[in-house]
Short mmCIF file of C-alpha atoms and ligand atoms in Angstrom, two decimals:
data_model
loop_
_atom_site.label_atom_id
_atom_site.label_comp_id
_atom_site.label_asym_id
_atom_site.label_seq_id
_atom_site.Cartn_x
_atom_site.Cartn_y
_atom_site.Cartn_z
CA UNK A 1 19.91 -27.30 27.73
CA UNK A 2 18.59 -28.51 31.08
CA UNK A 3 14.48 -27.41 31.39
CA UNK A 4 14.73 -26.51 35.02
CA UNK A 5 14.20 -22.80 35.72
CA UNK A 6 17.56 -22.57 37.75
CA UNK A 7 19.43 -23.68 34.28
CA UNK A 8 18.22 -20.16 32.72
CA UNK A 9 20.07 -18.70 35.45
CA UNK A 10 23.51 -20.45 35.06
CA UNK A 11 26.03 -19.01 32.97
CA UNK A 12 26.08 -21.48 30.80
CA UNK A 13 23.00 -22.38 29.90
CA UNK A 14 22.33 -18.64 29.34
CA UNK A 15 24.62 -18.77 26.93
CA UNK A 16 23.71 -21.88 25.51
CA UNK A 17 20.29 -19.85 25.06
CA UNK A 18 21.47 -17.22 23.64
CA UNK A 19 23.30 -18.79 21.46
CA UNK A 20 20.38 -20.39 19.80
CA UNK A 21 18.86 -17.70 19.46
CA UNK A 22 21.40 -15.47 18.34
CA UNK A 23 21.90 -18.20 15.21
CA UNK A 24 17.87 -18.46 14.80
CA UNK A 25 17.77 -14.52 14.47
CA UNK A 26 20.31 -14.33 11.34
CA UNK A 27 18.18 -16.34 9.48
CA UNK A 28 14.99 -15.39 10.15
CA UNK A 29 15.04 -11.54 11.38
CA UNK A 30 12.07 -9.90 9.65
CA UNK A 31 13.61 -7.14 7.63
CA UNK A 32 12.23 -3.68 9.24
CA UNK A 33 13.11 0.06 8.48
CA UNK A 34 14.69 0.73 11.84
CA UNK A 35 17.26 -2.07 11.42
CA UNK A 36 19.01 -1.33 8.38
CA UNK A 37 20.91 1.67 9.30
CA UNK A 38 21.23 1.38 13.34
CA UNK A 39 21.53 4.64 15.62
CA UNK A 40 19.85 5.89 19.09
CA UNK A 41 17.98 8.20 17.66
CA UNK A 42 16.08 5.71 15.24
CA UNK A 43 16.01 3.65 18.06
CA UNK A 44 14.67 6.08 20.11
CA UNK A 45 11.98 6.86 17.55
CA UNK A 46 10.75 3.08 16.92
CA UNK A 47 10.93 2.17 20.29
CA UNK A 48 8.40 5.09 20.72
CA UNK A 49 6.35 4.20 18.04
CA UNK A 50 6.08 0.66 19.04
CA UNK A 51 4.60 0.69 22.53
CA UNK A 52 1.30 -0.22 21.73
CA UNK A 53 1.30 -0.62 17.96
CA UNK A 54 1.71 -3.43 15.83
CA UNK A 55 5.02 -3.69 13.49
CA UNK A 56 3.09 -3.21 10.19
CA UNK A 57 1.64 -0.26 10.99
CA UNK A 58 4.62 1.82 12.12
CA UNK A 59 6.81 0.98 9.15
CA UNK A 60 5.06 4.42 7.12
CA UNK A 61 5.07 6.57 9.41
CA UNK A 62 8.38 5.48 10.59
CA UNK A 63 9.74 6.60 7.51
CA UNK A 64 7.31 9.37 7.04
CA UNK A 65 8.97 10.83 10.65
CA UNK A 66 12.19 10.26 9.41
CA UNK A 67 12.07 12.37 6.40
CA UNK A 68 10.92 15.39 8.26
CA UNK A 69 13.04 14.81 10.89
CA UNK A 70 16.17 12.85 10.50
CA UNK A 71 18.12 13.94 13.81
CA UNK A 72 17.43 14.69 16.95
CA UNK A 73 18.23 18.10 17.09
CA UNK A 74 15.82 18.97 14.06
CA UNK A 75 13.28 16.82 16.21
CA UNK A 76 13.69 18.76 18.97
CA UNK A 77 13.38 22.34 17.09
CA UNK A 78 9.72 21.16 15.45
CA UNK A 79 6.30 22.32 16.79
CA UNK A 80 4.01 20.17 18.89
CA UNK A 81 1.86 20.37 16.05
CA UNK A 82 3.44 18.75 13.48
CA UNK A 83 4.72 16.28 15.38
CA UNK A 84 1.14 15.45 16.51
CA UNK A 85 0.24 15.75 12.62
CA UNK A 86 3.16 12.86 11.68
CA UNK A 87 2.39 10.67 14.53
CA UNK A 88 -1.55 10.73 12.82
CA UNK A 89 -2.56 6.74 12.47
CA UNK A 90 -0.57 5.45 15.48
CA UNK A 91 -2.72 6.23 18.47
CA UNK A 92 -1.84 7.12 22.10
CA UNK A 93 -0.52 10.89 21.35
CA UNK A 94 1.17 10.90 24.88
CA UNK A 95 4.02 9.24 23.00
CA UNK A 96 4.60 11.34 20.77
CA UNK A 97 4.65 14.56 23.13
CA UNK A 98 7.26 12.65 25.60
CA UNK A 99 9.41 11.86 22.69
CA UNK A 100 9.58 15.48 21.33
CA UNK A 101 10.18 16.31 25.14
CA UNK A 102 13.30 13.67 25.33
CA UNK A 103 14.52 15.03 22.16
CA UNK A 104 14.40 18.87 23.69
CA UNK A 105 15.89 17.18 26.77
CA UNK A 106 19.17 15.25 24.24
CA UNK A 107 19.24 18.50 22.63
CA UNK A 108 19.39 20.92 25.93
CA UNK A 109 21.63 18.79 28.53
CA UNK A 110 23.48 16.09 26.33
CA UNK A 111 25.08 18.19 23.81
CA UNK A 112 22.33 17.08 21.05
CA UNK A 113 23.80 13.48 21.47
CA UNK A 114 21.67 10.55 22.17
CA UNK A 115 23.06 8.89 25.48
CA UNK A 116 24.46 5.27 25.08
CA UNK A 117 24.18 3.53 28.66
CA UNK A 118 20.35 2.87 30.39
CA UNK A 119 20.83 5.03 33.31
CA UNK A 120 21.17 8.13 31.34
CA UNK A 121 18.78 6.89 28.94
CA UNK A 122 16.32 6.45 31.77
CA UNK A 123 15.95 10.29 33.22
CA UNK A 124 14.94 11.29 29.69
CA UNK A 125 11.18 11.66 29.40
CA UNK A 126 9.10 8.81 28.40
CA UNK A 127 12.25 6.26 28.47
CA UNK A 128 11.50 3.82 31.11
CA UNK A 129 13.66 0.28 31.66
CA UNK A 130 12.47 -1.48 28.50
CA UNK A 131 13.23 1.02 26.51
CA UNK A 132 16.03 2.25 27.78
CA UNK A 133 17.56 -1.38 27.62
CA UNK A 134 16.65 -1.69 24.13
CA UNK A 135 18.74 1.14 22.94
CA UNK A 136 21.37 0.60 25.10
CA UNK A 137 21.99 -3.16 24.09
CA UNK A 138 20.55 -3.22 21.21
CA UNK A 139 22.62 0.09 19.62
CA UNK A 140 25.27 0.82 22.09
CA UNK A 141 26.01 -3.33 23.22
CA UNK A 142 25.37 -2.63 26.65
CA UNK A 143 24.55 -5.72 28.95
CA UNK A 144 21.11 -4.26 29.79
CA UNK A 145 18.43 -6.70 30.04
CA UNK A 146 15.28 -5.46 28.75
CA UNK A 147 11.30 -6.95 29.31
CA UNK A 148 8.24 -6.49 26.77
CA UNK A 149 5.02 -8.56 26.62
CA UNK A 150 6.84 -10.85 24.01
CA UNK A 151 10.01 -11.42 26.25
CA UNK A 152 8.03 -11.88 29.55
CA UNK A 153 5.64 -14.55 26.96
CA UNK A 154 8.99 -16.37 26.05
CA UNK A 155 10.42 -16.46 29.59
CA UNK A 156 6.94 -17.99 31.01
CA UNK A 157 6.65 -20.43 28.64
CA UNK A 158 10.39 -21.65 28.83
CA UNK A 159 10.37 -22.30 32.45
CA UNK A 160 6.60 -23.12 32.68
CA UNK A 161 6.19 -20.52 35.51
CA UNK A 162 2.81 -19.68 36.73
CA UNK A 163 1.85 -16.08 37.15
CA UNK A 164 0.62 -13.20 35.42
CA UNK A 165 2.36 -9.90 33.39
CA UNK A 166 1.62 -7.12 36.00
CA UNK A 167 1.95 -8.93 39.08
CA UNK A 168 4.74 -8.05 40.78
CA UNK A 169 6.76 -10.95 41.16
CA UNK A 170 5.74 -12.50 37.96
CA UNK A 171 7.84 -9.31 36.30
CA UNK A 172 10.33 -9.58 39.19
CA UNK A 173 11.38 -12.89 38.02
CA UNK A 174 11.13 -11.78 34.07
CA UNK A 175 13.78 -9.45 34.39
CA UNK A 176 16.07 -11.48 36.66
CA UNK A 177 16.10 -13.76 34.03
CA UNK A 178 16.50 -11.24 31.36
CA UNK A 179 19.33 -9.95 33.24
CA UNK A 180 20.76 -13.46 33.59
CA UNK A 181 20.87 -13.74 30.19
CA UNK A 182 22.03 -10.79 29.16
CA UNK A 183 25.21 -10.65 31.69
CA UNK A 184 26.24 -14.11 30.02
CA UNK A 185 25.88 -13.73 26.37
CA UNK A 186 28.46 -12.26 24.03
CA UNK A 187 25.92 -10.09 22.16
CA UNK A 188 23.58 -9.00 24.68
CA UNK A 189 21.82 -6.77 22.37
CA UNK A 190 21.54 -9.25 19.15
CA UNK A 191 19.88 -11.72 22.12
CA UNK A 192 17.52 -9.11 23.53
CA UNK A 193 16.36 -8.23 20.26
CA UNK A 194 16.01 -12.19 18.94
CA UNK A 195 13.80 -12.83 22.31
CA UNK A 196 11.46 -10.49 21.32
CA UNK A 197 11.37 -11.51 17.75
CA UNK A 198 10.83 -14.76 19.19
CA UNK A 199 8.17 -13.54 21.19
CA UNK A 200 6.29 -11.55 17.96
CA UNK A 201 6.55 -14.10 15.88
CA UNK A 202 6.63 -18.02 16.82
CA UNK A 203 5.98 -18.09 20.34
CA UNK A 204 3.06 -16.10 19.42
CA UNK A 205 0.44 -15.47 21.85
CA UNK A 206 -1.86 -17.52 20.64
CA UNK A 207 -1.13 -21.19 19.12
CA UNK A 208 2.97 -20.76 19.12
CA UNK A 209 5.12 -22.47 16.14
CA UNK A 210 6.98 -25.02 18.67
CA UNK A 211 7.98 -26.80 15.77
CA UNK A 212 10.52 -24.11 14.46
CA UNK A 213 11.43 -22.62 17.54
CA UNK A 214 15.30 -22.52 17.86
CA UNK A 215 14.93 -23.31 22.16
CA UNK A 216 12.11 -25.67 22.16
CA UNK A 217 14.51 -28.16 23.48
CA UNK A 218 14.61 -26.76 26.65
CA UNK A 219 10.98 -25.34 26.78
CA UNK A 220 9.26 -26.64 29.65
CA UNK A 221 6.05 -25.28 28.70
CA UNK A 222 6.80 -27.14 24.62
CA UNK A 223 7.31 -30.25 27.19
CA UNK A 224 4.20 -29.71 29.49
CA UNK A 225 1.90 -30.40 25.75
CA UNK A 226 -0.28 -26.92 26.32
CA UNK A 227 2.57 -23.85 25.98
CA UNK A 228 -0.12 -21.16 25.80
CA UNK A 229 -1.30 -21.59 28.81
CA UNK A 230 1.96 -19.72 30.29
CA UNK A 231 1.44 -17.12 31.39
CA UNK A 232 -1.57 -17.01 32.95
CA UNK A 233 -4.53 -14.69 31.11
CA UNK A 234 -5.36 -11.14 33.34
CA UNK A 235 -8.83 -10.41 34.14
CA UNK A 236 -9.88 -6.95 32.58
CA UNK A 237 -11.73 -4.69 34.60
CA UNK A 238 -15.10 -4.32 32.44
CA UNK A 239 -15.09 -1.84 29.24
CA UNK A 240 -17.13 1.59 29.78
CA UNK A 241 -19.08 3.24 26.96
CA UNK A 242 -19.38 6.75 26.56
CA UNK A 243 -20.98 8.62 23.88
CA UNK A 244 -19.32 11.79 21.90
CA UNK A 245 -21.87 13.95 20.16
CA UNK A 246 -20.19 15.17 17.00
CA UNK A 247 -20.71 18.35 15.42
CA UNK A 248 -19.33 19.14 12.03
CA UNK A 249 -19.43 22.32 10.40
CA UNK A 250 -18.07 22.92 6.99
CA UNK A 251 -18.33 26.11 5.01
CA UNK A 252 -16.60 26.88 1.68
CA UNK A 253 -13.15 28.56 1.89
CA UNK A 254 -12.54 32.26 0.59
CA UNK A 255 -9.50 32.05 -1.13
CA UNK A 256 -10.14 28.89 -3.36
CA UNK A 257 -12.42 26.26 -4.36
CA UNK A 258 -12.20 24.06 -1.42
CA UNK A 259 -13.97 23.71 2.10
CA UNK A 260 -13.10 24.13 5.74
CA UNK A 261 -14.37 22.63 8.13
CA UNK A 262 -14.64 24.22 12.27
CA UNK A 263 -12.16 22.84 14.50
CA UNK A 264 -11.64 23.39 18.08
CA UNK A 265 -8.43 21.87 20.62
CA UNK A 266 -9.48 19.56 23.17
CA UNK A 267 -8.21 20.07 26.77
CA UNK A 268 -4.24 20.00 27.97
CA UNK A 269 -5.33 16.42 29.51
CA UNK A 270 -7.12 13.14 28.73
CA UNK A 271 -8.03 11.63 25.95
CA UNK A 272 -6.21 12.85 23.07
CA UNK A 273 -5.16 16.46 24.94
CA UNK A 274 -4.55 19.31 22.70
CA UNK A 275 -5.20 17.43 19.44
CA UNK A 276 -7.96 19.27 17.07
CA UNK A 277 -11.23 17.91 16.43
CA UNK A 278 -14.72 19.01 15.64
CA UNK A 279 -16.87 21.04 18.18
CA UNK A 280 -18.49 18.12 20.59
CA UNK A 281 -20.03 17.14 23.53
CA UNK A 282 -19.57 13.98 25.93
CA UNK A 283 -21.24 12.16 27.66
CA UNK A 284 -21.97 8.77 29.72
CA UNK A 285 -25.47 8.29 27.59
CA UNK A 286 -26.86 8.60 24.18
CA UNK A 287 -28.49 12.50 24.42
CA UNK A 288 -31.79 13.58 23.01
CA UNK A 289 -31.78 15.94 19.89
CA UNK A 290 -32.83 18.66 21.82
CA UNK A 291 -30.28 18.82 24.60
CA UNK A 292 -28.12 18.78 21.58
CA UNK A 293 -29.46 21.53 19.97
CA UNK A 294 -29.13 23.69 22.95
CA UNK A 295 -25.57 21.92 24.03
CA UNK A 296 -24.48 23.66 20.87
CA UNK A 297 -26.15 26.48 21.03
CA UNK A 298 -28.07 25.80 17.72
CA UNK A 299 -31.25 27.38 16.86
CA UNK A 300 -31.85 24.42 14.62
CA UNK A 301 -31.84 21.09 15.74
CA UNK A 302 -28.75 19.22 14.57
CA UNK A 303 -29.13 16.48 11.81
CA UNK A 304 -27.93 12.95 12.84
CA UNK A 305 -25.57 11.38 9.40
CA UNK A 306 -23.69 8.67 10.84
CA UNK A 307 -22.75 7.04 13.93
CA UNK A 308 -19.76 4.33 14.97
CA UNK A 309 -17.93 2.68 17.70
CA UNK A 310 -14.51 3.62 18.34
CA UNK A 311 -12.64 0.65 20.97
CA UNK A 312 -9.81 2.42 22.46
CA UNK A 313 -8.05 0.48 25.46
CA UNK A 314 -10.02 0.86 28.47
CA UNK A 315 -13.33 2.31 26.60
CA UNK A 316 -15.73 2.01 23.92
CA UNK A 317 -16.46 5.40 22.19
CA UNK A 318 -19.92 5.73 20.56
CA UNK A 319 -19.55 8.67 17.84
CA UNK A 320 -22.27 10.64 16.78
CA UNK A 321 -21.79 12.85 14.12
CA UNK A 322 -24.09 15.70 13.48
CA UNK A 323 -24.13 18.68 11.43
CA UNK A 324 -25.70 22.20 12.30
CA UNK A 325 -28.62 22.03 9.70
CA UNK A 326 -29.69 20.29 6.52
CA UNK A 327 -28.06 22.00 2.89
CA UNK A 328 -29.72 25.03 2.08
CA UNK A 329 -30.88 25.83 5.61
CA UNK A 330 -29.71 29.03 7.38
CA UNK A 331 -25.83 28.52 8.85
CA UNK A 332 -25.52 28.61 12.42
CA UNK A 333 -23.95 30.73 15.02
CA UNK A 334 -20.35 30.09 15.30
CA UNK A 335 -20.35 32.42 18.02
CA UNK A 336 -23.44 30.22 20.04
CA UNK A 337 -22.00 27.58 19.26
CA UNK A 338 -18.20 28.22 21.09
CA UNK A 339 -19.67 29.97 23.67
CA UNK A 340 -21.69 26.75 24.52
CA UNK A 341 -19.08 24.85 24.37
CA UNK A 342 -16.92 26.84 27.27
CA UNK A 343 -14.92 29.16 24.29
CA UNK A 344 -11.83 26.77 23.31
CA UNK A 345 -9.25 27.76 20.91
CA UNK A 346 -10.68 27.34 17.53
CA UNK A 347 -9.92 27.41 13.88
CA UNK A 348 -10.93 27.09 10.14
CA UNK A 349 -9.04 24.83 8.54
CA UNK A 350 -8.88 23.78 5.03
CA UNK A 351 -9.56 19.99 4.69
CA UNK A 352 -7.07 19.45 2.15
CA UNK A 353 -4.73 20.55 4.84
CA UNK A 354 -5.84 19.02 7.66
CA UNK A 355 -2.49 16.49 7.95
CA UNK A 356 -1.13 20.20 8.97
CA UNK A 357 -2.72 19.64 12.48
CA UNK A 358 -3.14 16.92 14.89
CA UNK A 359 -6.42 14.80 14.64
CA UNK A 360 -7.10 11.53 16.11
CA UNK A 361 -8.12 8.78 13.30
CA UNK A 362 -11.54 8.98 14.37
CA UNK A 363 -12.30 12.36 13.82
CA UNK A 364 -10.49 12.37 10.39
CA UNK A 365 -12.82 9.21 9.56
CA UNK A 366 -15.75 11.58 10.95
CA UNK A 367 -14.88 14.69 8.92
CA UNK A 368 -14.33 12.37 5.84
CA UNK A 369 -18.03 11.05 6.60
CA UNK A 370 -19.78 14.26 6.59
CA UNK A 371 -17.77 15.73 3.33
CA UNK A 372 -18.29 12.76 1.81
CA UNK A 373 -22.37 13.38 2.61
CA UNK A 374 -22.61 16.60 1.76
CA UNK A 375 -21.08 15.63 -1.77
CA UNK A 376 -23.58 13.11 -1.92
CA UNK A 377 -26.37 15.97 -2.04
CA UNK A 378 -25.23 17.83 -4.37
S1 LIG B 1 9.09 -24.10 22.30
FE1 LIG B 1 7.12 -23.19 21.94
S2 LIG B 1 6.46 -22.41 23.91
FE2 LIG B 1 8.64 -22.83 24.07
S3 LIG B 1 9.63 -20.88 23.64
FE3 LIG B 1 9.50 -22.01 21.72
S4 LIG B 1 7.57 -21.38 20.73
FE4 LIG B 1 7.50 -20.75 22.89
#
């Protein structure tokens, strides 16, 4: 294989890529839930999952998801809530709302049926061209080339092209070549998938295995002696702290032995939209206990009991968790306290059957915090 960048292009060195890395990926595919048994609606479900998480931690609740919903259709016929509830521990909730709206979409105007080529794939909500690729080559065979971080990582380093992901030609070029190669190979959808295992684990982001890699014989960036510096490193627009004042209620629950705790829904957008949490304020700075006290509508001031930084992608989140008074004091006013807070929908809810609901992983960690407090006192 000739290391120019035009050879990538040429049918036959495509293939001659391909090839490689079709052989490489029989041996050393990483054995994952979502290959054994291959359809487009598992497909559809990974693929979901993935954006933005790591492998290892979407295996569980891959198969968690699965159980409770192993077709499309029974997808599709679940409530918002409880697919919020299964998707808790993966982050970035938008997902999970666009794939329950793509499965109402298969179920509504394609007969329940998961479409097979990208173009259909593509009108369905939350399917853009990577994805859309990836089940259609990857399931269906289709010569659709697709582009993720690790493909556009494997393409930069192979032809030792300067540029970075996001600029527009850099990805221009990634997915001619990604078409290239997938219009010349006989299994376009075995390749696709072996370039991005390629991509997750040996031409890893940081200090790449050259020394197993099944194309390092044409890698110009293997040959230039310093592969990770392709591509080139995006500067980050600086992080922004903001601070979430955390109030958490508990109260014992009538019909059993157990304890609720006061939950309300945050707004239909932003961060973590519609998802349940504890009542709480935000804000761009640390408050003072007594604008707390009145931001709740307490008569008491609130007592600090823990606080923690949350990173989420653009943001750091300072969380400071509160409860209404110390044990034994008199209980607040539930009634204050929503009114100060603008009256959003609200509920009780049993903590033993809080996986019922949809709550980010920090505000599980903060409810687990203060119950694990209060037992403390006792
Ligand atoms: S030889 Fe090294 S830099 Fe080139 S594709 Fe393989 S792992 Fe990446």
């Amino acid at each position: 294989m000739s290391p120019s960048e035009e050879s990538l292009l040429d049918p036959h060195q495509a293939r001659s890529f391909g090839d490689a890395l079709s052989l490489w990926f029989g041996r050393s595919a990483r054995d994952l839930p979502w290959r054994g048994q291959r359809d487009g609606y598992r497909a559809l479900v990974s693929e979901a999952m993935l954006q933005q998480t790591q492998v290892d931690r979407v295996k569980e609740p891959f198969e968690r998801f699965m159980a409770r919903f192993p077709d499309v259709v029974s997808l599709a016929n679940g409530s918002e809530e409880e697919v919020l509830a299964l998707w808790q521990g993966l982050g970035y909730y938008r997902r999970a709302r666009l794939l329950h709206a793509a499965a109402q979409a298969i179920r509504d105007q394609h007969g329940g049926v998961v479409p097979q080529d990208a173009a259909t794939l593509l009108s369905l909500p939350g399917v853009g061209r990577y994805t859309a690729g990836a089940i259609a080559s990857i399931v269906f065979g289709e010569r659709a080339p697709i582009v993720d971080g690790n493909v556009a990582r494997v393409f930069a380093r192979f032809t030792a092209r300067p540029g970075k992901p996001g600029d527009r030609d850099f990805d221009a070029r990634c997915w001619e070549l990604a078409s290239s190669v997938a219009s010349h190979v006989s299994k376009p959808g075995i390749v696709n998938e072996a370039i991005m295992e390629l991509g997750a684990t040996v031409c890893r982001k940081h200090d790449p295995d050259c020394d197993h890699c099944p194309v390092r014989q044409g890698c110009l960036g293997h040959a230039s002696g310093e592969p990770d510096r392709f591509p080139e490193v995006r500067t980050r627009a600086p992080r922004t702290t903001i601070h979430h004042h955390v109030l958490v209620c508990l109260r014992r629950s009538d019909s059993e032995d157990g304890v609720e705790v006061l939950l309300v829904q945050r707004p239909e957008k932003g961060l973590w939209a519609r998802m349940w949490q504890p009542p709480s304020i935000e804000s761009g700075k640390e408050m003072a206990p007594d604008m707390l006290t009145s931001g709740f509508g307490l008569s008491h001031q609130p007592v600090g009991i823990h606080r923690f930084e949350h990173r989420t992608t653009h943001r750091d989140i300072m969380f400071h968790v509160n409860r209404p008074e110390a044990p034994g004091e008199t209980a607040f006013s539930e009634d204050d306290l929503l009114r100060g807070l603008g009256s959003p929908a609200h509920r009780w809810q049993q903590v033993e059957r809080l996986d019922e609901l949809g709550l980010s992983n920090p505000h599980r960690r903060i409810i687990d915090v203060a119950i694990s407090k209060q037992s403390d006192e006792r």
